[in-house]
XYZ file of N, CA and C in Angstrom:
345
model
N 0.848 -1.180 0.000
C 0.000 0.000 0.000
C 0.895 1.245 0.000
N 0.632 2.207 -0.873
C 1.426 3.432 -0.888
C 1.324 4.167 0.444
N 2.352 4.893 0.784
C 2.413 5.571 2.073
C 1.361 6.658 2.244
N 0.797 7.177 1.178
C -0.173 8.255 1.318
C -1.581 7.738 1.605
N -1.776 6.428 1.662
C -3.081 5.869 1.999
C -3.164 5.642 3.505
N -4.372 5.622 4.019
C -4.560 5.361 5.439
C -4.146 6.526 6.311
N -4.391 7.750 5.854
C -4.082 8.946 6.654
C -2.617 8.998 7.079
N -1.721 8.896 6.145
C -0.286 8.912 6.459
C 0.231 10.322 6.728
N -0.334 11.355 6.136
C 0.056 12.758 6.324
C 1.572 12.934 6.153
N 2.098 12.845 4.951
C 3.546 12.833 4.739
C 4.285 14.079 5.220
N 3.651 15.238 5.266
C 4.351 16.460 5.692
C 4.048 16.874 7.124
N 3.201 16.144 7.804
C 2.817 16.519 9.171
C 4.011 16.462 10.111
N 4.121 17.458 10.964
C 5.158 17.484 11.980
C 6.519 17.929 11.507
N 6.673 18.243 10.235
C 7.978 18.593 9.678
C 8.633 19.749 10.425
N 7.871 20.768 10.750
C 8.427 21.951 11.420
C 7.871 22.109 12.834
N 7.564 21.002 13.490
C 6.949 21.031 14.816
C 7.969 20.778 15.914
N 7.507 20.943 17.156
C 8.334 20.628 18.316
C 8.649 19.133 18.313
N 9.750 18.738 18.981
C 10.154 17.326 18.982
C 9.056 16.379 19.470
N 8.293 16.789 20.502
C 7.249 15.905 21.032
C 6.194 15.608 19.968
N 5.874 16.623 19.176
C 4.851 16.443 18.149
C 5.399 15.594 17.006
N 6.649 15.840 16.619
C 7.258 14.998 15.573
C 7.262 13.531 16.001
N 7.613 13.278 17.276
C 7.629 11.901 17.781
C 6.229 11.292 17.764
N 5.228 12.074 18.141
C 3.844 11.577 18.127
C 3.393 11.269 16.704
N 3.778 12.109 15.750
C 3.424 11.859 14.346
C 4.076 10.559 13.881
N 5.321 10.333 14.261
C 6.000 9.088 13.874
C 5.320 7.872 14.494
N 4.880 7.988 15.761
C 4.148 6.876 16.377
C 2.842 6.624 15.624
N 2.170 7.710 15.218
C 0.934 7.581 14.441
C 1.221 6.863 13.126
N 2.290 7.251 12.456
C 2.635 6.638 11.165
C 2.986 5.165 11.306
N 3.444 4.755 12.483
C 3.809 3.349 12.677
C 2.588 2.453 12.902
N 1.411 3.064 13.074
C 0.184 2.273 13.210
C -0.145 1.598 11.883
N -0.835 0.470 11.921
C -1.300 -0.143 10.670
C -2.224 0.823 9.923
N -2.236 0.731 8.612
C -3.021 1.656 7.782
C -4.493 1.656 8.150
N -5.051 0.501 8.505
C -6.473 0.471 8.856
C -6.748 1.243 10.141
N -5.818 1.222 11.100
C -5.974 2.006 12.335
C -5.854 3.497 12.036
N -4.885 3.867 11.188
C -4.745 5.286 10.818
C -5.993 5.784 10.109
N -6.614 4.921 9.311
C -7.822 5.318 8.583
C -8.983 5.591 9.537
N -9.006 4.907 10.688
C -10.064 5.099 11.680
C -9.802 6.295 12.584
N -8.573 6.770 12.631
C -8.143 7.706 13.657
C -7.495 8.934 13.033
N -8.147 10.091 13.023
C -7.521 11.286 12.453
C -6.255 11.672 13.222
N -5.288 12.175 12.516
C -4.027 12.587 13.131
C -4.252 13.624 14.223
N -5.125 14.584 14.015
C -5.362 15.610 15.035
C -5.836 14.979 16.338
N -6.742 14.025 16.258
C -7.203 13.342 17.467
C -6.038 12.647 18.148
N -5.209 11.982 17.363
C -4.034 11.298 17.909
C -3.144 12.304 18.648
N -2.884 13.442 18.053
C -2.023 14.443 18.682
C -2.643 15.010 19.947
N -3.929 15.287 19.926
C -4.581 15.833 21.115
C -4.574 14.837 22.259
N -4.624 13.573 21.948
C -4.600 12.534 22.968
C -3.184 12.257 23.454
N -2.216 12.424 22.601
C -0.905 11.865 22.873
C 0.180 12.863 23.257
N 0.167 14.063 22.734
C 1.375 14.870 22.912
C 1.134 16.318 23.307
N -0.034 16.644 23.803
C -0.279 18.043 24.161
C -0.035 18.332 25.631
N 0.389 17.344 26.402
C 0.586 17.568 27.832
C 1.517 18.751 28.103
N 2.543 18.893 27.300
C 3.489 19.992 27.515
C 2.855 21.360 27.288
N 1.716 21.407 26.630
C 1.071 22.677 26.317
C -0.122 22.962 27.224
N -0.368 22.108 28.196
C -1.498 22.273 29.102
C -1.034 22.875 30.423
N -1.973 23.484 31.137
C -1.678 24.037 32.464
C -1.463 22.889 33.446
N -0.664 23.146 34.455
C -0.473 22.130 35.491
C -1.691 22.113 36.410
N -1.837 21.032 37.145
C -2.940 20.957 38.106
C -2.756 21.989 39.215
N -1.528 22.275 39.559
C -1.266 23.291 40.592
C -1.669 24.668 40.086
N -1.218 25.039 38.886
C -1.554 26.359 38.335
C -3.053 26.535 38.112
N -3.736 25.457 37.779
C -5.179 25.555 37.538
C -5.986 25.389 38.828
N -5.287 25.116 39.923
C -5.919 24.892 41.233
C -6.902 23.717 41.189
N -6.513 22.681 40.478
C -7.362 21.493 40.352
C -7.505 20.800 41.697
N -8.724 20.368 41.997
C -8.998 19.516 43.154
C -9.831 18.333 42.673
N -9.654 17.178 43.288
C -10.373 15.973 42.875
C -11.842 16.011 43.277
N -12.188 16.905 44.200
C -13.580 17.049 44.641
C -13.951 18.520 44.589
N -15.018 18.826 43.894
C -15.463 20.207 43.715
C -15.902 20.822 45.042
N -15.486 22.069 45.305
C -15.926 22.743 46.524
C -17.343 23.315 46.409
N -17.928 23.269 45.237
C -19.257 23.849 45.032
C -20.054 23.057 44.020
N -20.938 23.739 43.301
C -21.804 23.074 42.323
C -21.117 22.844 40.980
N -20.061 23.567 40.688
C -19.328 23.365 39.441
C -18.444 22.128 39.593
N -18.370 21.316 38.542
C -17.488 20.149 38.573
C -17.005 19.851 37.160
N -15.975 19.045 37.077
C -15.450 18.662 35.762
C -16.535 18.003 34.907
N -17.441 17.259 35.538
C -18.498 16.579 34.785
C -19.378 17.555 34.018
N -19.484 18.798 34.492
C -20.324 19.793 33.817
C -19.494 20.853 33.098
N -18.218 20.556 32.888
C -17.306 21.509 32.241
C -17.175 21.201 30.750
N -16.987 22.235 29.978
C -16.840 22.093 28.534
C -15.523 21.421 28.135
N -14.547 21.370 29.026
C -13.215 20.895 28.673
C -12.961 19.414 28.953
N -13.864 18.733 29.647
C -13.628 17.322 29.980
C -14.071 16.419 28.826
N -13.333 15.344 28.619
C -13.757 14.325 27.664
C -13.183 12.980 28.081
N -13.806 11.931 27.610
C -13.365 10.580 27.921
C -12.394 10.130 26.846
N -11.182 9.779 27.253
C -10.197 9.244 26.317
C -10.604 7.825 25.962
N -10.947 7.608 24.713
C -11.339 6.271 24.288
C -10.150 5.322 24.286
N -8.966 5.859 24.108
C -7.767 5.027 24.094
C -7.453 4.499 25.491
N -7.551 5.371 26.511
C -7.160 4.987 27.864
C -8.350 4.754 28.788
N -9.562 5.050 28.337
C -10.768 4.946 29.146
C -10.622 5.733 30.450
N -10.105 6.951 30.332
C -9.931 7.854 31.473
C -10.453 9.219 31.077
N -10.866 9.989 32.073
C -11.305 11.353 31.802
C -10.092 12.268 31.715
N -10.091 13.104 30.684
C -8.987 14.016 30.415
C -9.562 15.404 30.183
N -8.795 16.411 30.533
C -9.192 17.798 30.314
C -8.367 18.365 29.162
N -8.998 19.150 28.329
C -8.259 19.753 27.218
C -7.395 20.920 27.680
N -7.545 21.345 28.939
C -6.822 22.513 29.429
C -5.730 22.201 30.446
N -5.864 21.100 31.203
C -4.869 20.787 32.232
C -4.285 19.389 32.022
N -3.117 19.168 32.604
C -2.370 17.923 32.438
C -3.038 16.744 33.132
N -2.863 15.580 32.556
C -3.209 14.334 33.212
C -4.688 14.019 33.298
N -4.949 12.953 34.033
C -6.318 12.485 34.230
C -7.045 13.404 35.209
N -8.341 13.567 35.003
C -9.176 14.348 35.923
C -10.360 13.492 36.358
N -10.964 13.882 37.473
C -12.147 13.185 37.984
C -13.396 13.971 37.610
N -14.466 13.303 37.212
C -15.703 14.032 36.926
C -16.166 14.884 38.105
N -15.862 14.456 39.330
C -16.246 15.220 40.520
C -15.260 16.346 40.830
N -14.171 16.441 40.061
C -13.145 17.454 40.300
C -13.570 18.845 39.869
N -12.663 19.790 40.053
C -12.917 21.182 39.682
C -11.571 21.895 39.548
N -11.522 22.928 38.687
C -10.369 23.826 38.637
C -10.848 25.221 38.259
N -9.961 26.190 38.383
C -10.345 27.584 38.126
C -10.614 27.865 36.642
N -10.297 26.935 35.765
C -10.543 27.107 34.331
C -11.937 26.624 33.920
N -12.737 26.188 34.883
C -14.053 25.607 34.608
C -14.892 26.533 33.743
N -15.527 25.953 32.728
C -16.508 26.657 31.893
C -17.694 25.736 31.697
N -18.881 26.288 31.831
C -20.096 25.485 31.706
C -20.120 24.760 30.367
N -20.473 23.498 30.408
C -20.546 22.692 29.196
C -21.628 23.207 28.269
N -21.281 23.365 27.013
C -22.274 23.777 26.022
C -23.204 22.619 25.684
N -22.817 21.411 26.073
C -23.651 20.235 25.816
C -24.759 20.082 26.850
N -24.659 20.809 27.972
C -25.635 20.680 29.054
C -26.204 22.049 29.407
N -27.327 22.442 28.822
C -27.876 23.778 29.071
C -28.423 23.958 30.481
N -28.516 22.869 31.253
C -29.086 22.959 32.597
C -28.027 23.061 33.686
N -26.760 23.098 33.313
C -25.683 23.184 34.283
C -25.751 24.507 35.031
N -25.647 24.445 36.361
C -25.638 25.672 37.161
C -24.242 26.265 37.166
N -24.163 27.594 37.213
C -22.850 28.233 37.242
C -22.492 28.671 38.600
């Protein structure tokens, strides 16, 4: 199979930071059928953006919300299908649905969330 099939993205990562280049290479090493199921952007967001996220200390993350706001009702939380863990698009590492941080924003998917 030619290299340009199965979402190979031949020029991706060429002028990127080392972490992103490494993630692109890991993506390229996947079988073509897996690459076809998995967009490169999703792979990068799951795999190599930790260096670009706020720390839990800087975001004042706590595993238990002090009020009515929680990660479960935040726009930034999502379930990593690869690791089956909750991840935040704004802070490093795994988060708990019951957690909270100062970056909390009401989920646009839940119009009934209290602020």
